[in-house]
Amino acid sequence: MLPLVSLTLFLPLVGAVLILCLPKPATRTVHVIAIITAALTLIGALSMWFQGASGAGFSQVEELQWIPAIGAAYRVGVDGISLPLVLLSAVLFLVAVIYASSLRERPRAYIALVLLLETASIGTFTALDGILFYVFFEVSLVSMYFMIAGWGHEDRQRAALMFFIYTLLGSLPLLLAILGLYLGSPEPTFDMRAWIENPPLEGAAAMWALIAMLITFAVKIPAVPLHTWLPAAHVQAPTVGSVILAGVMLKFGTYGLVRFALQMTPDAFREAGVVVLVLGVVSALYGAFAALAQSDLKRLVAYTSVNHMGYVIVGVAVAAITLDPSVRTVALDGAVLQMFSHGLVTGALFLLVGMIQDRAHTREMGELGGLLKTVPMLGWTFVLAAFASLGLPGLAHFPAEFQIFLATLGSAPVAVVVILGIAIIAGTFLKALRETFLGEPRQRWQAMPDLSVREWLAVAPLLVLTVATGVAPSWVLDIIHRTTSALVL
């Protein structure tokens, strides 16, 4: 049998090395190699998807000895939690390299960083060894730092440094937690499957490990008050950087919250679950109000990410504190589906904002207006993505958020106040649509071109998947549910 996980994982790295080794390839050659590589990676992810997850445990597992003296090995595999995120990553990186195919400024280095980041992202979601997970987790920081610093906007150096310092220092507590899990294991191993099957820490040790994990993942999600790096990073990052950062890298935090905190320190998480629940509610409401206050379209979308990731935190926290298996399953199903849908919707929004900035050279809503008449296709695609982000039924966020709110009402009724975030986000996007797209267009936007073929190819797959997930979410939920239903028992 083909090692599908490893092939999918390392294909982007091979593409990056090929691009760097070619003797001064033409710009077009660089982009063609990148698109072919990302397309093959998506085919690998789809092959993994059709093989599916076995249910209770991990499937498609591949293992090779690495550092046997300490029990570290190359271990990769998937389950119903990681598989949707692998597929999401493959889709987003493909549309990202398609969108980036117009880049002419140092394309070789840029595309190599994007492909390296794809390997790091898929590796983070498939790693089953604690050390391997941490390696992929850290490599992603380096790639994104150079993308922001090298191809970002005016204040990119400061934003890149802020991103790197926050996330690097934030990841150190996770390393301590991984070492604690290793030292607490009956036999020396970094096998995450063993840590999940028999959590090695108890009592105070488990609580300290949980606190360390929560610090790391709260920075990565990001949760209030450790979110301040996100708006600056998004605003200064190039469009592709924002798409990957929001669509893929923020999921490292929520994925880690499930994989490490919930599965490896379940008793400690149950004790601290109310605190995490409050953190999620505050993040969701703060993100919604902060988005409402923005005049910069990209900053607005960045704060909606804080809001939507807050819902994921709420779902995971509800799964931790309640004892009812059915409620826990609904909460986890909703949380994982929200990770998937957020990547699709927010990825599309950042692409569309980038397209507006490419044309108008501004993101200030007050300077735009009437764009629906001058660029109708761009306008209507933005309307669809905005309605998906505000949770309209029939689009991707609705089935995810509905399950999270349903589980919250069943186990922590007070926390259902988080549902106010939907109303605030609705007001935010309606305001943005009115100021940006409605009314009479300004004279200087009369000649603005509508969507090109390249831009359609980039954004259309995300919108199609957004509708498909909203109308028939079972195509994703069936995979998710196989694992979550076994996890909560």
Tab-separated table of C-alpha atoms in Angstrom:
chain	number	residue	atom	x	y	z
A	1	MET	CA	0.000	0.000	0.000
A	2	LEU	CA	1.253	3.485	-0.865
A	3	PRO	CA	2.325	5.630	2.110
A	4	LEU	CA	-0.320	8.227	1.268
A	5	VAL	CA	0.190	10.349	4.370
A	6	SER	CA	3.931	10.725	3.815
A	7	LEU	CA	3.540	11.341	0.089
A	8	THR	CA	0.965	14.048	0.713
A	9	LEU	CA	3.044	15.507	3.514
A	10	PHE	CA	6.344	15.813	1.650
A	11	LEU	CA	5.180	16.543	-1.909
A	12	PRO	CA	5.152	20.322	-1.259
A	13	LEU	CA	8.670	20.141	0.204
A	14	VAL	CA	9.868	18.318	-2.904
A	15	GLY	CA	8.291	21.033	-5.040
A	16	ALA	CA	9.994	23.749	-2.996
A	17	VAL	CA	13.407	22.075	-3.316
A	18	LEU	CA	12.898	21.620	-7.053
A	19	ILE	CA	12.095	25.310	-7.497
A	20	LEU	CA	15.148	26.365	-5.496
A	21	CYS	CA	17.490	23.959	-7.313
A	22	LEU	CA	16.503	24.953	-10.838
A	23	PRO	CA	19.091	27.314	-12.378
A	24	LYS	CA	17.229	30.632	-12.526
A	25	PRO	CA	13.878	29.291	-13.752
A	26	ALA	CA	11.475	31.658	-15.520
A	27	THR	CA	8.753	33.142	-13.332
A	28	ARG	CA	6.110	31.217	-15.259
A	29	THR	CA	7.988	27.943	-14.639
A	30	VAL	CA	8.058	28.613	-10.900
A	31	HIS	CA	4.305	29.141	-10.781
A	32	VAL	CA	3.555	26.113	-12.977
A	33	ILE	CA	5.639	23.857	-10.709
A	34	ALA	CA	3.898	25.309	-7.640
A	35	ILE	CA	0.402	24.735	-9.036
A	36	ILE	CA	1.210	21.181	-10.158
A	37	THR	CA	2.752	20.396	-6.763
A	38	ALA	CA	-0.225	21.799	-4.841
A	39	ALA	CA	-2.653	19.978	-7.145
A	40	LEU	CA	-0.860	16.653	-6.583
A	41	THR	CA	-0.938	17.317	-2.838
A	42	LEU	CA	-4.696	17.868	-3.036
A	43	ILE	CA	-5.040	14.582	-4.928
A	44	GLY	CA	-3.097	12.911	-2.110
A	45	ALA	CA	-5.361	14.499	0.503
A	46	LEU	CA	-8.451	13.374	-1.418
A	47	SER	CA	-7.060	9.836	-1.593
A	48	MET	CA	-6.589	9.914	2.173
A	49	TRP	CA	-10.139	11.260	2.514
A	50	PHE	CA	-11.673	8.429	0.498
A	51	GLN	CA	-9.775	5.881	2.575
A	52	GLY	CA	-11.339	7.623	5.560
A	53	ALA	CA	-10.842	7.309	9.296
A	54	SER	CA	-11.362	4.029	11.113
A	55	GLY	CA	-13.345	5.556	13.971
A	56	ALA	CA	-12.053	4.973	17.458
A	57	GLY	CA	-8.350	5.319	16.713
A	58	PHE	CA	-5.936	6.561	14.120
A	59	SER	CA	-5.782	5.095	10.647
A	60	GLN	CA	-3.370	5.202	7.697
A	61	VAL	CA	-0.576	5.169	10.298
A	62	GLU	CA	3.053	5.148	9.135
A	63	GLU	CA	5.942	4.707	11.554
A	64	LEU	CA	9.744	4.659	11.308
A	65	GLN	CA	12.383	4.684	14.033
A	66	TRP	CA	13.928	8.096	14.572
A	67	ILE	CA	15.565	8.456	18.018
A	68	PRO	CA	14.882	5.038	19.597
A	69	ALA	CA	16.806	5.772	22.815
A	70	ILE	CA	14.146	8.279	23.895
A	71	GLY	CA	11.159	6.655	22.194
A	72	ALA	CA	10.844	9.281	19.454
A	73	ALA	CA	9.853	8.106	15.977
A	74	TYR	CA	8.511	9.360	12.691
A	75	ARG	CA	4.831	8.634	13.308
A	76	VAL	CA	2.046	10.043	11.159
A	77	GLY	CA	-1.609	9.177	10.693
A	78	VAL	CA	-5.088	10.648	10.626
A	79	ASP	CA	-8.459	10.407	12.306
A	80	GLY	CA	-11.781	12.206	11.896
A	81	ILE	CA	-10.443	15.334	13.574
A	82	SER	CA	-7.260	15.757	11.562
A	83	LEU	CA	-8.483	14.513	8.174
A	84	PRO	CA	-10.830	17.460	7.447
A	85	LEU	CA	-8.020	19.859	8.352
A	86	VAL	CA	-5.588	18.092	6.011
A	87	LEU	CA	-8.118	18.393	3.182
A	88	LEU	CA	-8.750	22.056	4.082
A	89	SER	CA	-5.013	22.761	4.017
A	90	ALA	CA	-4.565	21.127	0.614
A	91	VAL	CA	-7.462	23.132	-0.875
A	92	LEU	CA	-6.317	26.453	0.573
A	93	PHE	CA	-2.703	26.053	-0.505
A	94	LEU	CA	-3.784	25.194	-4.036
A	95	VAL	CA	-5.982	28.282	-4.348
A	96	ALA	CA	-3.206	30.320	-2.710
A	97	VAL	CA	-0.600	29.368	-5.323
A	98	ILE	CA	-3.131	29.948	-8.103
A	99	TYR	CA	-3.785	33.438	-6.771
A	100	ALA	CA	-0.042	34.062	-6.339
A	101	SER	CA	0.681	33.159	-9.968
A	102	SER	CA	0.685	36.864	-10.867
A	103	LEU	CA	3.561	37.571	-8.460
A	104	ARG	CA	6.723	38.897	-10.118
A	105	GLU	CA	8.744	40.011	-7.077
A	106	ARG	CA	11.214	37.239	-6.095
A	107	PRO	CA	8.712	34.487	-6.953
A	108	ARG	CA	11.148	31.613	-6.384
A	109	ALA	CA	11.733	32.373	-2.698
A	110	TYR	CA	8.090	33.266	-2.101
A	111	ILE	CA	6.652	30.102	-3.630
A	112	ALA	CA	9.277	27.945	-1.895
A	113	LEU	CA	8.172	29.425	1.453
A	114	VAL	CA	4.524	28.750	0.634
A	115	LEU	CA	5.231	25.108	-0.212
A	116	LEU	CA	7.434	24.642	2.857
A	117	LEU	CA	4.587	26.043	4.932
A	118	GLU	CA	2.211	23.528	3.345
A	119	THR	CA	4.420	20.640	4.452
A	120	ALA	CA	4.646	22.132	7.965
A	121	SER	CA	0.861	22.557	8.124
A	122	ILE	CA	-0.042	19.053	6.957
A	123	GLY	CA	2.698	17.705	9.239
A	124	THR	CA	1.189	19.469	12.244
A	125	PHE	CA	-2.192	17.852	11.613
A	126	THR	CA	-0.824	14.347	10.895
A	127	ALA	CA	2.032	14.033	13.420
A	128	LEU	CA	1.537	11.318	16.035
A	129	ASP	CA	4.834	11.891	17.830
A	130	GLY	CA	5.210	14.739	20.320
A	131	ILE	CA	8.628	15.855	19.083
A	132	LEU	CA	7.582	15.584	15.433
A	133	PHE	CA	4.476	17.670	16.141
A	134	TYR	CA	6.592	20.362	17.784
A	135	VAL	CA	9.051	20.418	14.864
A	136	PHE	CA	6.301	21.003	12.297
A	137	PHE	CA	4.588	23.487	14.623
A	138	GLU	CA	7.782	25.583	14.800
A	139	VAL	CA	8.773	25.350	11.125
A	140	SER	CA	5.476	26.985	10.209
A	141	LEU	CA	6.436	30.065	12.252
A	142	VAL	CA	9.668	30.550	10.300
A	143	SER	CA	7.930	30.319	6.920
A	144	MET	CA	5.196	32.783	7.827
A	145	TYR	CA	7.696	35.205	9.394
A	146	PHE	CA	9.666	35.482	6.150
A	147	MET	CA	6.493	35.767	4.062
A	148	ILE	CA	5.274	38.738	6.092
A	149	ALA	CA	8.703	40.379	6.433
A	150	GLY	CA	9.642	39.935	2.779
A	151	TRP	CA	6.388	40.514	0.878
A	152	GLY	CA	4.110	42.329	3.306
A	153	HIS	CA	2.954	45.931	3.328
A	154	GLU	CA	4.392	49.158	4.744
A	155	ASP	CA	4.883	48.141	8.387
A	156	ARG	CA	5.706	44.512	7.613
A	157	GLN	CA	8.959	44.288	9.594
A	158	ARG	CA	7.317	45.224	12.873
A	159	ALA	CA	4.307	42.981	12.250
A	160	ALA	CA	6.529	40.019	11.309
A	161	LEU	CA	8.686	40.459	14.398
A	162	MET	CA	5.610	40.767	16.619
A	163	PHE	CA	4.134	37.608	15.095
A	164	PHE	CA	7.375	35.667	15.513
A	165	ILE	CA	8.061	36.719	19.103
A	166	TYR	CA	4.490	36.099	20.249
A	167	THR	CA	4.201	32.684	18.665
A	168	LEU	CA	7.745	31.503	19.420
A	169	LEU	CA	7.538	32.426	23.103
A	170	GLY	CA	3.988	31.116	23.179
A	171	SER	CA	5.095	27.707	21.892
A	172	LEU	CA	7.699	27.154	24.615
A	173	PRO	CA	5.102	26.149	27.246
A	174	LEU	CA	3.925	23.431	24.848
A	175	LEU	CA	7.455	22.025	24.739
A	176	LEU	CA	7.457	21.864	28.545
A	177	ALA	CA	4.085	20.099	28.493
A	178	ILE	CA	5.376	17.566	25.944
A	179	LEU	CA	8.413	16.880	28.149
A	180	GLY	CA	6.100	16.491	31.136
A	181	LEU	CA	3.963	13.955	29.273
A	182	TYR	CA	7.121	12.085	28.275
A	183	LEU	CA	8.497	11.992	31.823
A	184	GLY	CA	5.129	10.893	33.193
A	185	SER	CA	4.810	7.974	30.778
A	186	PRO	CA	5.300	4.467	32.250
A	187	GLU	CA	7.704	3.743	29.389
A	188	PRO	CA	9.757	6.481	27.699
A	189	THR	CA	7.856	7.426	24.541
A	190	PHE	CA	6.723	10.448	22.577
A	191	ASP	CA	3.959	8.422	20.942
A	192	MET	CA	0.867	10.643	21.111
A	193	ARG	CA	-1.386	7.609	20.712
A	194	ALA	CA	-0.061	6.199	23.994
A	195	TRP	CA	-0.602	9.552	25.739
A	196	ILE	CA	-4.201	9.644	24.475
A	197	GLU	CA	-5.019	6.038	25.355
A	198	ASN	CA	-3.528	6.273	28.854
A	199	PRO	CA	-3.019	9.924	29.912
A	200	PRO	CA	0.324	9.819	31.765
A	201	LEU	CA	-0.228	12.770	34.127
A	202	GLU	CA	-2.610	13.145	37.052
A	203	GLY	CA	-3.489	15.741	39.653
A	204	ALA	CA	-1.325	18.840	39.914
A	205	ALA	CA	1.090	17.630	37.211
A	206	ALA	CA	-1.763	17.292	34.717
A	207	MET	CA	-3.094	20.735	35.638
A	208	TRP	CA	0.309	22.379	35.111
A	209	ALA	CA	0.655	20.620	31.755
A	210	LEU	CA	-2.829	21.805	30.797
A	211	ILE	CA	-1.995	25.402	31.745
A	212	ALA	CA	1.138	25.240	29.585
A	213	MET	CA	-0.862	23.880	26.655
A	214	LEU	CA	-3.564	26.508	27.064
A	215	ILE	CA	-1.005	29.325	26.916
A	216	THR	CA	0.459	27.998	23.665
A	217	PHE	CA	-2.836	27.283	21.984
A	218	ALA	CA	-4.482	30.512	23.192
A	219	VAL	CA	-1.706	32.481	21.474
A	220	LYS	CA	-2.105	30.451	18.297
A	221	ILE	CA	-5.913	30.550	18.101
A	222	PRO	CA	-5.702	33.512	19.098
A	223	ALA	CA	-7.872	33.991	22.189
A	224	VAL	CA	-8.348	37.227	24.100
A	225	PRO	CA	-6.160	38.651	25.653
A	226	LEU	CA	-3.335	36.949	23.686
A	227	HIS	CA	-4.735	38.019	20.323
A	228	THR	CA	-2.985	41.355	19.770
A	229	TRP	CA	-0.475	40.001	17.222
A	230	LEU	CA	-3.234	38.891	14.838
A	231	PRO	CA	-4.627	42.173	13.418
A	232	ALA	CA	-1.138	43.548	12.746
A	233	ALA	CA	0.016	40.312	11.106
A	234	HIS	CA	-3.073	40.119	8.895
A	235	VAL	CA	-3.041	43.761	7.860
A	236	GLN	CA	0.653	43.693	6.913
A	237	ALA	CA	0.778	40.189	5.422
A	238	PRO	CA	0.422	39.636	1.675
A	239	THR	CA	-2.954	38.261	0.614
A	240	VAL	CA	-1.702	34.672	0.356
A	241	GLY	CA	-0.147	34.994	3.820
A	242	SER	CA	-3.464	36.142	5.290
A	243	VAL	CA	-5.351	33.298	3.623
A	244	ILE	CA	-2.961	30.683	5.009
A	245	LEU	CA	-2.639	32.315	8.412
A	246	ALA	CA	-6.398	32.516	8.975
A	247	GLY	CA	-7.467	29.460	7.030
A	248	VAL	CA	-4.845	26.983	8.233
A	249	MET	CA	-2.471	28.211	10.937
A	250	LEU	CA	-5.092	29.431	13.421
A	251	LYS	CA	-6.391	25.860	13.411
A	252	PHE	CA	-3.110	24.703	14.957
A	253	GLY	CA	-4.389	26.207	18.212
A	254	THR	CA	-7.871	24.711	18.208
A	255	TYR	CA	-6.597	21.370	16.873
A	256	GLY	CA	-4.052	21.314	19.692
A	257	LEU	CA	-6.801	22.154	22.169
A	258	VAL	CA	-8.608	18.972	21.152
A	259	ARG	CA	-5.626	16.701	20.474
A	260	PHE	CA	-3.505	17.631	23.502
A	261	ALA	CA	-5.596	19.360	26.158
A	262	LEU	CA	-8.849	17.423	25.775
A	263	GLN	CA	-7.407	14.015	24.942
A	264	MET	CA	-4.193	13.947	27.009
A	265	THR	CA	-5.292	15.842	30.148
A	266	PRO	CA	-9.052	15.163	30.186
A	267	ASP	CA	-9.571	15.317	33.974
A	268	ALA	CA	-7.627	18.552	34.376
A	269	PHE	CA	-9.493	20.049	31.416
A	270	ARG	CA	-12.805	19.121	33.024
A	271	GLU	CA	-11.772	20.997	36.175
A	272	ALA	CA	-10.603	24.052	34.243
A	273	GLY	CA	-13.293	23.817	31.575
A	274	VAL	CA	-15.398	26.683	32.919
A	275	VAL	CA	-12.415	29.038	32.692
A	276	VAL	CA	-11.793	27.966	29.095
A	277	LEU	CA	-15.503	28.383	28.354
A	278	VAL	CA	-15.427	31.960	29.651
A	279	LEU	CA	-12.302	32.591	27.571
A	280	GLY	CA	-14.168	31.401	24.484
A	281	VAL	CA	-17.234	33.548	25.185
A	282	VAL	CA	-15.105	36.646	25.789
A	283	SER	CA	-13.077	36.023	22.620
A	284	ALA	CA	-16.197	35.549	20.496
A	285	LEU	CA	-17.920	38.691	21.766
A	286	TYR	CA	-14.768	40.822	21.779
A	287	GLY	CA	-13.946	39.760	18.213
A	288	ALA	CA	-17.456	40.676	17.072
A	289	PHE	CA	-17.453	44.121	18.706
A	290	ALA	CA	-13.884	44.847	17.518
A	291	ALA	CA	-14.839	43.924	13.940
A	292	LEU	CA	-17.828	46.267	14.114
A	293	ALA	CA	-15.518	49.165	14.997
A	294	GLN	CA	-13.177	48.751	12.008
A	295	SER	CA	-12.996	50.910	8.893
A	296	ASP	CA	-10.234	48.819	7.264
A	297	LEU	CA	-11.836	45.883	5.442
A	298	LYS	CA	-8.925	43.513	6.059
A	299	ARG	CA	-8.732	44.350	9.756
A	300	LEU	CA	-12.483	43.747	9.969
A	301	VAL	CA	-12.117	40.235	8.547
A	302	ALA	CA	-9.172	39.600	10.898
A	303	TYR	CA	-11.307	40.367	13.956
A	304	THR	CA	-14.122	38.136	12.707
A	305	SER	CA	-11.558	35.316	12.961
A	306	VAL	CA	-11.199	36.048	16.684
A	307	ASN	CA	-14.988	35.808	16.917
A	308	HIS	CA	-15.339	32.535	15.018
A	309	MET	CA	-12.413	30.840	16.722
A	310	GLY	CA	-14.019	31.842	20.016
A	311	TYR	CA	-16.964	29.635	19.059
A	312	VAL	CA	-14.568	26.722	18.562
A	313	ILE	CA	-13.129	27.273	22.047
A	314	VAL	CA	-16.675	27.256	23.456
A	315	GLY	CA	-17.449	23.973	21.695
A	316	VAL	CA	-14.308	22.244	22.960
A	317	ALA	CA	-14.853	23.578	26.497
A	318	VAL	CA	-18.443	22.313	26.541
A	319	ALA	CA	-17.176	18.893	25.422
A	320	ALA	CA	-14.722	18.954	28.337
A	321	ILE	CA	-17.078	19.949	31.154
A	322	THR	CA	-20.210	17.960	30.380
A	323	LEU	CA	-20.607	14.269	31.209
A	324	ASP	CA	-23.403	13.571	28.720
A	325	PRO	CA	-21.827	11.731	25.746
A	326	SER	CA	-24.465	12.949	23.300
A	327	VAL	CA	-23.911	16.609	24.240
A	328	ARG	CA	-20.138	16.171	24.103
A	329	THR	CA	-20.402	14.642	20.638
A	330	VAL	CA	-22.562	17.487	19.327
A	331	ALA	CA	-20.175	20.076	20.792
A	332	LEU	CA	-17.078	18.435	19.294
A	333	ASP	CA	-18.740	17.827	15.945
A	334	GLY	CA	-19.629	21.511	15.810
A	335	ALA	CA	-16.190	22.663	16.924
A	336	VAL	CA	-14.301	20.607	14.318
A	337	LEU	CA	-16.765	21.545	11.573
A	338	GLN	CA	-16.338	25.210	12.560
A	339	MET	CA	-12.569	24.871	12.081
A	340	PHE	CA	-13.190	23.516	8.590
A	341	SER	CA	-15.835	26.050	7.618
A	342	HIS	CA	-13.849	28.984	9.010
A	343	GLY	CA	-10.935	28.079	6.764
A	344	LEU	CA	-13.167	28.085	3.687
A	345	VAL	CA	-15.109	31.260	4.459
A	346	THR	CA	-12.339	33.419	5.877
A	347	GLY	CA	-9.927	32.231	3.210
A	348	ALA	CA	-12.395	33.426	0.568
A	349	LEU	CA	-12.902	36.756	2.339
A	350	PHE	CA	-9.178	37.481	2.538
A	351	LEU	CA	-8.768	36.608	-1.145
A	352	LEU	CA	-11.575	38.993	-2.065
A	353	VAL	CA	-10.214	41.782	0.124
A	354	GLY	CA	-6.844	41.280	-1.560
A	355	MET	CA	-8.498	41.595	-4.959
A	356	ILE	CA	-10.126	44.864	-3.908
A	357	GLN	CA	-6.803	46.198	-2.610
A	358	ASP	CA	-5.020	45.199	-5.836
A	359	ARG	CA	-7.506	47.331	-7.784
A	360	ALA	CA	-8.166	50.289	-5.470
A	361	HIS	CA	-4.873	50.354	-3.491
A	362	THR	CA	-6.929	50.962	-0.358
A	363	ARG	CA	-8.924	48.882	2.108
A	364	GLU	CA	-10.708	51.808	3.751
A	365	MET	CA	-14.433	51.271	3.317
A	366	GLY	CA	-15.077	55.028	3.417
A	367	GLU	CA	-12.966	55.496	0.296
A	368	LEU	CA	-14.777	52.790	-1.666
A	369	GLY	CA	-18.520	52.553	-2.367
A	370	GLY	CA	-20.675	51.488	-5.280
A	371	LEU	CA	-18.380	48.654	-6.313
A	372	LEU	CA	-21.318	46.342	-6.959
A	373	LYS	CA	-22.040	48.354	-10.107
A	374	THR	CA	-18.478	48.519	-11.390
A	375	VAL	CA	-17.294	45.001	-10.446
A	376	PRO	CA	-20.515	42.980	-10.018
A	377	MET	CA	-18.888	39.540	-9.961
A	378	LEU	CA	-16.408	40.582	-7.294
A	379	GLY	CA	-19.228	42.249	-5.388
A	380	TRP	CA	-21.592	39.284	-5.421
A	381	THR	CA	-18.879	36.790	-4.484
A	382	PHE	CA	-18.011	39.023	-1.514
A	383	VAL	CA	-21.708	39.149	-0.565
A	384	LEU	CA	-21.869	35.334	-0.590
A	385	ALA	CA	-18.724	35.016	1.553
A	386	ALA	CA	-19.959	37.704	3.951
A	387	PHE	CA	-23.336	35.987	4.385
A	388	ALA	CA	-21.507	32.713	5.055
A	389	SER	CA	-19.389	34.428	7.726
A	390	LEU	CA	-22.432	35.850	9.510
A	391	GLY	CA	-23.930	32.356	9.765
A	392	LEU	CA	-26.700	32.407	7.166
A	393	PRO	CA	-28.506	29.020	6.897
A	394	GLY	CA	-27.472	27.075	3.828
A	395	LEU	CA	-23.844	28.182	4.126
A	396	ALA	CA	-20.906	26.561	5.916
A	397	HIS	CA	-20.897	28.300	9.303
A	398	PHE	CA	-24.549	27.605	10.109
A	399	PRO	CA	-24.440	23.831	10.810
A	400	ALA	CA	-21.211	24.239	12.796
A	401	GLU	CA	-22.368	27.135	14.960
A	402	PHE	CA	-25.835	25.625	15.430
A	403	GLN	CA	-24.327	22.481	16.969
A	404	ILE	CA	-22.027	24.503	19.230
A	405	PHE	CA	-24.903	26.684	20.487
A	406	LEU	CA	-27.177	23.662	20.918
A	407	ALA	CA	-24.585	21.861	23.055
A	408	THR	CA	-23.872	25.034	25.039
A	409	LEU	CA	-27.559	25.531	25.793
A	410	GLY	CA	-27.774	21.926	26.973
A	411	SER	CA	-24.810	22.048	29.384
A	412	ALA	CA	-23.934	25.681	30.143
A	413	PRO	CA	-27.051	27.798	29.481
A	414	VAL	CA	-25.494	31.046	30.731
A	415	ALA	CA	-22.730	30.787	28.134
A	416	VAL	CA	-25.294	30.828	25.311
A	417	VAL	CA	-24.934	34.619	25.512
A	418	VAL	CA	-22.158	33.965	22.979
A	419	ILE	CA	-24.907	33.762	20.355
A	420	LEU	CA	-25.035	37.564	20.445
A	421	GLY	CA	-21.846	37.446	18.407
A	422	ILE	CA	-23.865	36.354	15.375
A	423	ALA	CA	-26.058	39.461	15.536
A	424	ILE	CA	-23.032	41.719	15.909
A	425	ILE	CA	-21.167	40.066	13.033
A	426	ALA	CA	-24.313	40.374	10.890
A	427	GLY	CA	-24.391	44.108	11.599
A	428	THR	CA	-20.673	44.331	10.863
A	429	PHE	CA	-20.933	42.771	7.423
A	430	LEU	CA	-24.111	44.626	6.485
A	431	LYS	CA	-22.302	47.867	7.322
A	432	ALA	CA	-19.279	46.751	5.268
A	433	LEU	CA	-21.453	45.800	2.293
A	434	ARG	CA	-23.287	49.135	2.399
A	435	GLU	CA	-20.118	51.213	2.558
A	436	THR	CA	-18.080	49.181	0.085
A	437	PHE	CA	-20.493	47.913	-2.532
A	438	LEU	CA	-23.783	49.826	-2.420
A	439	GLY	CA	-24.627	53.322	-3.604
A	440	GLU	CA	-23.224	55.194	-6.555
A	441	PRO	CA	-19.615	54.383	-7.492
A	442	ARG	CA	-16.959	57.084	-7.311
A	443	GLN	CA	-15.579	58.326	-10.585
A	444	ARG	CA	-12.143	56.812	-9.987
A	445	TRP	CA	-13.599	53.288	-9.689
A	446	GLN	CA	-15.529	53.425	-12.976
A	447	ALA	CA	-12.799	51.638	-14.942
A	448	MET	CA	-12.067	49.010	-12.278
A	449	PRO	CA	-11.781	45.522	-13.872
A	450	ASP	CA	-13.923	42.658	-12.650
A	451	LEU	CA	-12.679	39.193	-11.660
A	452	SER	CA	-10.080	37.633	-13.927
A	453	VAL	CA	-9.875	33.932	-14.788
A	454	ARG	CA	-7.008	33.522	-12.300
A	455	GLU	CA	-9.053	35.121	-9.518
A	456	TRP	CA	-12.107	33.019	-10.350
A	457	LEU	CA	-10.030	29.849	-10.197
A	458	ALA	CA	-8.731	30.900	-6.788
A	459	VAL	CA	-11.964	31.897	-5.065
A	460	ALA	CA	-14.595	29.682	-6.756
A	461	PRO	CA	-13.545	26.361	-5.096
A	462	LEU	CA	-13.862	27.941	-1.650
A	463	LEU	CA	-17.330	29.310	-2.401
A	464	VAL	CA	-18.499	25.989	-3.870
A	465	LEU	CA	-17.301	24.114	-0.784
A	466	THR	CA	-18.893	26.759	1.451
A	467	VAL	CA	-22.289	26.131	-0.145
A	468	ALA	CA	-21.797	22.349	-0.228
A	469	THR	CA	-20.905	22.269	3.484
A	470	GLY	CA	-23.880	24.467	4.369
A	471	VAL	CA	-26.431	22.527	2.334
A	472	ALA	CA	-25.135	18.989	2.975
A	473	PRO	CA	-22.688	19.064	5.916
A	474	SER	CA	-22.841	15.292	6.328
A	475	TRP	CA	-20.074	14.840	3.744
A	476	VAL	CA	-17.699	16.307	6.361
A	477	LEU	CA	-19.589	15.476	9.545
A	478	ASP	CA	-19.662	11.741	8.828
A	479	ILE	CA	-15.855	11.619	8.967
A	480	ILE	CA	-15.719	13.863	12.042
A	481	HIS	CA	-18.435	11.947	13.903
A	482	ARG	CA	-16.671	8.593	13.571
A	483	THR	CA	-13.906	9.881	15.830
A	484	THR	CA	-15.783	12.238	18.142
A	485	SER	CA	-18.461	9.659	18.996
A	486	ALA	CA	-15.716	7.258	20.137
A	487	LEU	CA	-13.641	9.966	21.831
A	488	VAL	CA	-16.403	11.031	24.276
A	489	LEU	CA	-17.110	7.544	25.656
